Coordinates of C-alpha atoms in Angstrom, one line a residue:
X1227 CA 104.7 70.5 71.2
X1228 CA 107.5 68.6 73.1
X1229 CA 109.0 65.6 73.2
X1230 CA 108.5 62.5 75.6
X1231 CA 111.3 64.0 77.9
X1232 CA 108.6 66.4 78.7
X1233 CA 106.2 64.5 80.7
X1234 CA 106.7 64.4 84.5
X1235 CA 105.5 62.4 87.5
X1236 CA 104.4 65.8 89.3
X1237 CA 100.7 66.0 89.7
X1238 CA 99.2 69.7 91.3
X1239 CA 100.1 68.6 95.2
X1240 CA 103.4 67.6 94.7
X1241 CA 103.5 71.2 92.7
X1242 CA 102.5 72.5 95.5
X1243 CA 105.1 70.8 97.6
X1244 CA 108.2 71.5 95.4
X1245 CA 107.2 75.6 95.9
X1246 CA 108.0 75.1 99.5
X1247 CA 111.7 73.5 99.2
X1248 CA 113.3 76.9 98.4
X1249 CA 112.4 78.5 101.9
X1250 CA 115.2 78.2 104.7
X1251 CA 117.3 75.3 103.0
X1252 CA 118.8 78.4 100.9
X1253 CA 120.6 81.4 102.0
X1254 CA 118.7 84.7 100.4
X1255 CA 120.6 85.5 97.7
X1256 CA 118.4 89.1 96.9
X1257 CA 117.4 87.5 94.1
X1258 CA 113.8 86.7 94.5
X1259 CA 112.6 89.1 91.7
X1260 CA 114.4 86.5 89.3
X1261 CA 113.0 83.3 90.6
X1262 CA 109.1 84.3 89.7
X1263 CA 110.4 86.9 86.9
X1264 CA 111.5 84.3 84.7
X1265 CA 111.7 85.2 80.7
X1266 CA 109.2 84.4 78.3
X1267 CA 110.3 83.7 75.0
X1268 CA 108.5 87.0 74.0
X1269 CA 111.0 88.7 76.3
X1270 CA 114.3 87.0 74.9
X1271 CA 112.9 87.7 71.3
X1272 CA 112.5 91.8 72.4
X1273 CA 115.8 91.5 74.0
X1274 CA 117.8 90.6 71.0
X1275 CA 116.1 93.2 68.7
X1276 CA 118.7 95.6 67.2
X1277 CA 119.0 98.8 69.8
X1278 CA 119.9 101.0 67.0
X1279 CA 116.6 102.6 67.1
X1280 CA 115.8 102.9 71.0
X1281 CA 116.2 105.6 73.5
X1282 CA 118.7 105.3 76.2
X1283 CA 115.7 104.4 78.6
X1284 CA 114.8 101.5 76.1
X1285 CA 118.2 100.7 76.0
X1286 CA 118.8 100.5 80.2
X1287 CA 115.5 98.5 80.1
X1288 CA 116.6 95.7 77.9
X1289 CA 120.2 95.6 79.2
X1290 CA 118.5 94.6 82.7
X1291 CA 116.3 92.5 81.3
X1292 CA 119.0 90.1 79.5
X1293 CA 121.0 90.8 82.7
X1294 CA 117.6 89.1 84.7
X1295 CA 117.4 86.4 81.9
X1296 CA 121.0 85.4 82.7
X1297 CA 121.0 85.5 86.4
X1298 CA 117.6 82.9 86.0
X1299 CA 119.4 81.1 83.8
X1300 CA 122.6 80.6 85.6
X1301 CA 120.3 80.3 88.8
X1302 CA 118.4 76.6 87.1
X1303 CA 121.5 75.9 85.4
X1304 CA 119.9 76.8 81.4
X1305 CA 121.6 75.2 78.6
X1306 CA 120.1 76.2 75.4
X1307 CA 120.6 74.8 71.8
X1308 CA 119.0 75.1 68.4
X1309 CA 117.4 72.0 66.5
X1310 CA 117.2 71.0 62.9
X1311 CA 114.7 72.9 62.4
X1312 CA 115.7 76.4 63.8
X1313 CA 113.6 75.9 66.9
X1314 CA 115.2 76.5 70.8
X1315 CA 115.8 73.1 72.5
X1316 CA 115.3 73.8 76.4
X1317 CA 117.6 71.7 79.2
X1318 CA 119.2 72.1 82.4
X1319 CA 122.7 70.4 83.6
X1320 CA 121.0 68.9 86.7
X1321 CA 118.9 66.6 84.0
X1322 CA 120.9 66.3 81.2
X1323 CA 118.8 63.9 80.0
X1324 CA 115.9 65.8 79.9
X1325 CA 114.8 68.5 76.8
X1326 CA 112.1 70.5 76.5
X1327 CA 110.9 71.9 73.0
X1328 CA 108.8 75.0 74.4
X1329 CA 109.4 77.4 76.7
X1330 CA 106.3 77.1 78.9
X1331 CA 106.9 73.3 79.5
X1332 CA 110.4 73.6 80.3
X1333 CA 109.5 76.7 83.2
X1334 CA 106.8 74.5 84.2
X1335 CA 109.0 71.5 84.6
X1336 CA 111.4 73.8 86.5
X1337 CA 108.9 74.9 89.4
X1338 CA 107.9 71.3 90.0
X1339 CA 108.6 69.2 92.8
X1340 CA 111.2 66.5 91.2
X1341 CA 113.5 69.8 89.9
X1342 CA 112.7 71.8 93.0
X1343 CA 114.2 69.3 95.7
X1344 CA 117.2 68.5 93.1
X1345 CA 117.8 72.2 93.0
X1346 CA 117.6 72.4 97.0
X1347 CA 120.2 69.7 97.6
X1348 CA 122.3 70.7 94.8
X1349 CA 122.5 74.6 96.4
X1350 CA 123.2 72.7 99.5
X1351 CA 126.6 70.6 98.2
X1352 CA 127.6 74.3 97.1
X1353 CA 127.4 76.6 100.1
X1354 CA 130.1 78.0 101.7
X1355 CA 131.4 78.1 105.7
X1356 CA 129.8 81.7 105.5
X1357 CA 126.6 80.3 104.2
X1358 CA 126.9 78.1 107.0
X1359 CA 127.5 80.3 109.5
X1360 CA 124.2 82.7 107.9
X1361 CA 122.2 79.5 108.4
X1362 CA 122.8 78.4 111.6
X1363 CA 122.3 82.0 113.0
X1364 CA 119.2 82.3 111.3
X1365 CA 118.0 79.0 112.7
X1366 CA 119.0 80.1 116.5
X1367 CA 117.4 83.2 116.5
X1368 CA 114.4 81.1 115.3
X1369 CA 114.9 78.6 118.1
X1370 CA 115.0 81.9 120.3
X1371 CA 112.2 83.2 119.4
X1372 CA 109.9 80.1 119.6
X1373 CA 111.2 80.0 123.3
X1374 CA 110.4 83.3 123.8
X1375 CA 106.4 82.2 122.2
X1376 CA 106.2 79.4 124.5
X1377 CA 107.4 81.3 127.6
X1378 CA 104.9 84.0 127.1
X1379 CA 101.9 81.3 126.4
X1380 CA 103.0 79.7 129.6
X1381 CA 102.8 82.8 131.6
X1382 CA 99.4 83.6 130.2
X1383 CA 98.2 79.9 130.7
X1384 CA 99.3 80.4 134.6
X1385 CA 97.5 83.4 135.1
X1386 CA 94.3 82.3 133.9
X1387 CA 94.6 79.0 135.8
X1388 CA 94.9 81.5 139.0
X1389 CA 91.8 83.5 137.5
X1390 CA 89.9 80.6 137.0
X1391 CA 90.7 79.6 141.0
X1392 CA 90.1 82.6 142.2
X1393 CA 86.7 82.7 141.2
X1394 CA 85.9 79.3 142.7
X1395 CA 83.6 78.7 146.1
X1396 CA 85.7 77.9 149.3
X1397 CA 84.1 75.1 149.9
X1398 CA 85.8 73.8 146.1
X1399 CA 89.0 75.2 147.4
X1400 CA 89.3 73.4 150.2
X1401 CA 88.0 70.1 148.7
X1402 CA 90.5 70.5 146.4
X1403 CA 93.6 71.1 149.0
X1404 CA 92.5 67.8 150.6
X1405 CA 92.5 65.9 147.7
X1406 CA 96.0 67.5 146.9
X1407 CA 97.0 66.0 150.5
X1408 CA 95.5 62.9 150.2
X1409 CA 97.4 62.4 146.9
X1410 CA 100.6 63.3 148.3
X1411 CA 99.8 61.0 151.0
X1412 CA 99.3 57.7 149.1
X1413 CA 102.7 59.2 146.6
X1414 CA 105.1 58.8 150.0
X1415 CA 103.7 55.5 150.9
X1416 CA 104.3 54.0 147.4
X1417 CA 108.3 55.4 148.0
X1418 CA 108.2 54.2 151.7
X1419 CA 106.5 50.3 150.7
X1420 CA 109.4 50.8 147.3
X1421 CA 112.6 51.4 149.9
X1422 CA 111.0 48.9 152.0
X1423 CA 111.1 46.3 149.5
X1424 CA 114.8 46.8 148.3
X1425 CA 115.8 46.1 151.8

């Protein structure tokens, strides 16, 4: 169970949303493996079993997996106490105020939207000028690359407008031109009757 702390405003869309915050307001770090790798509390409890007993494989395996727990912690800001009655009491700095009495909740708490955009502009207060610079690089080679898109749709767009007029009857093609004329026509009266009137 858990205590009142527990419960949260986030129903399944806003869950949804908060997955979303962690794209390009952060700079990669490399350590995406962490962020959906989190520890279960059957992991911690294998962790801390004595070694004594274990090959050096077993050994290596469970040195990288505390190593993992703590980079996951230190990534959500983990704080982790014991209760009166032995059990692991589960909070993070951001919330202080918040505590979570199972492991499950508390991760479940942590990929929802209310943590997730708290963690997004808390990441942001702490980058660096070199984070900054990573950022707005990344950003304008995306810019570029939309331009690049929307030059290439435009070139395609042009050529099937000449297709598309090239396959039309002359008779269209001219009824077209003279329309085009007689538009242009009536466009440099309007500017003529418009200087005319400012004297």
């Amino acid at each position: 169970g858990y205590s009142e702390s527990d419960r949260s405003d986030d129903d399944s869309e806003e869950e949804e949303e908060g997955r979303r915050w962690s794209d390009d307001s952060e700079v990669d770090d490399g350590s995406e493996a962490e962020e959906d790798g989190h520890p279960s509390e059957a992991e911690e409890s294998e962790a801390s079993i004595d070694d004594g007993l274990a090959t050096d494989e077993e050994k290596a395996a469970k040195a990288k997996q505390r190593a993992s727990t703590k980079r996951w912690e230190a990534k959500h800001f983990v704080q982790k106490s014991k209760s009166s009655s032995g059990g692991t009491i589960y909070k993070t700095k951001l919330l202080p105020e918040m505590a979570f009495h199972t492991h499950a909740t508390f991760v479940e708490f942590l990929k929802g939207s209310q943590f997730q955009k708290l963690l997004a502009e808390c990441r942001k207060g702490m980058r660096t000028h070199n984070d900054n610079e990573q950022l707005k690089q990344k950003a304008e080679a995306r810019r570029a690359r939309a331009e690049q898109r929307r030059a290439v749709k435009k070139r395609e767009r042009r050529l099937r407008r000449k297709e598309k007029v090239a396959q039309l009857p002359e008779s269209e093609i001219e009824k077209r031109k003279d329309a085009f004329q007689a538009k242009k026509a009536r466009r440099l009266a309007r500017k003529e009757a418009a200087a005319k009137a400012l004297g």
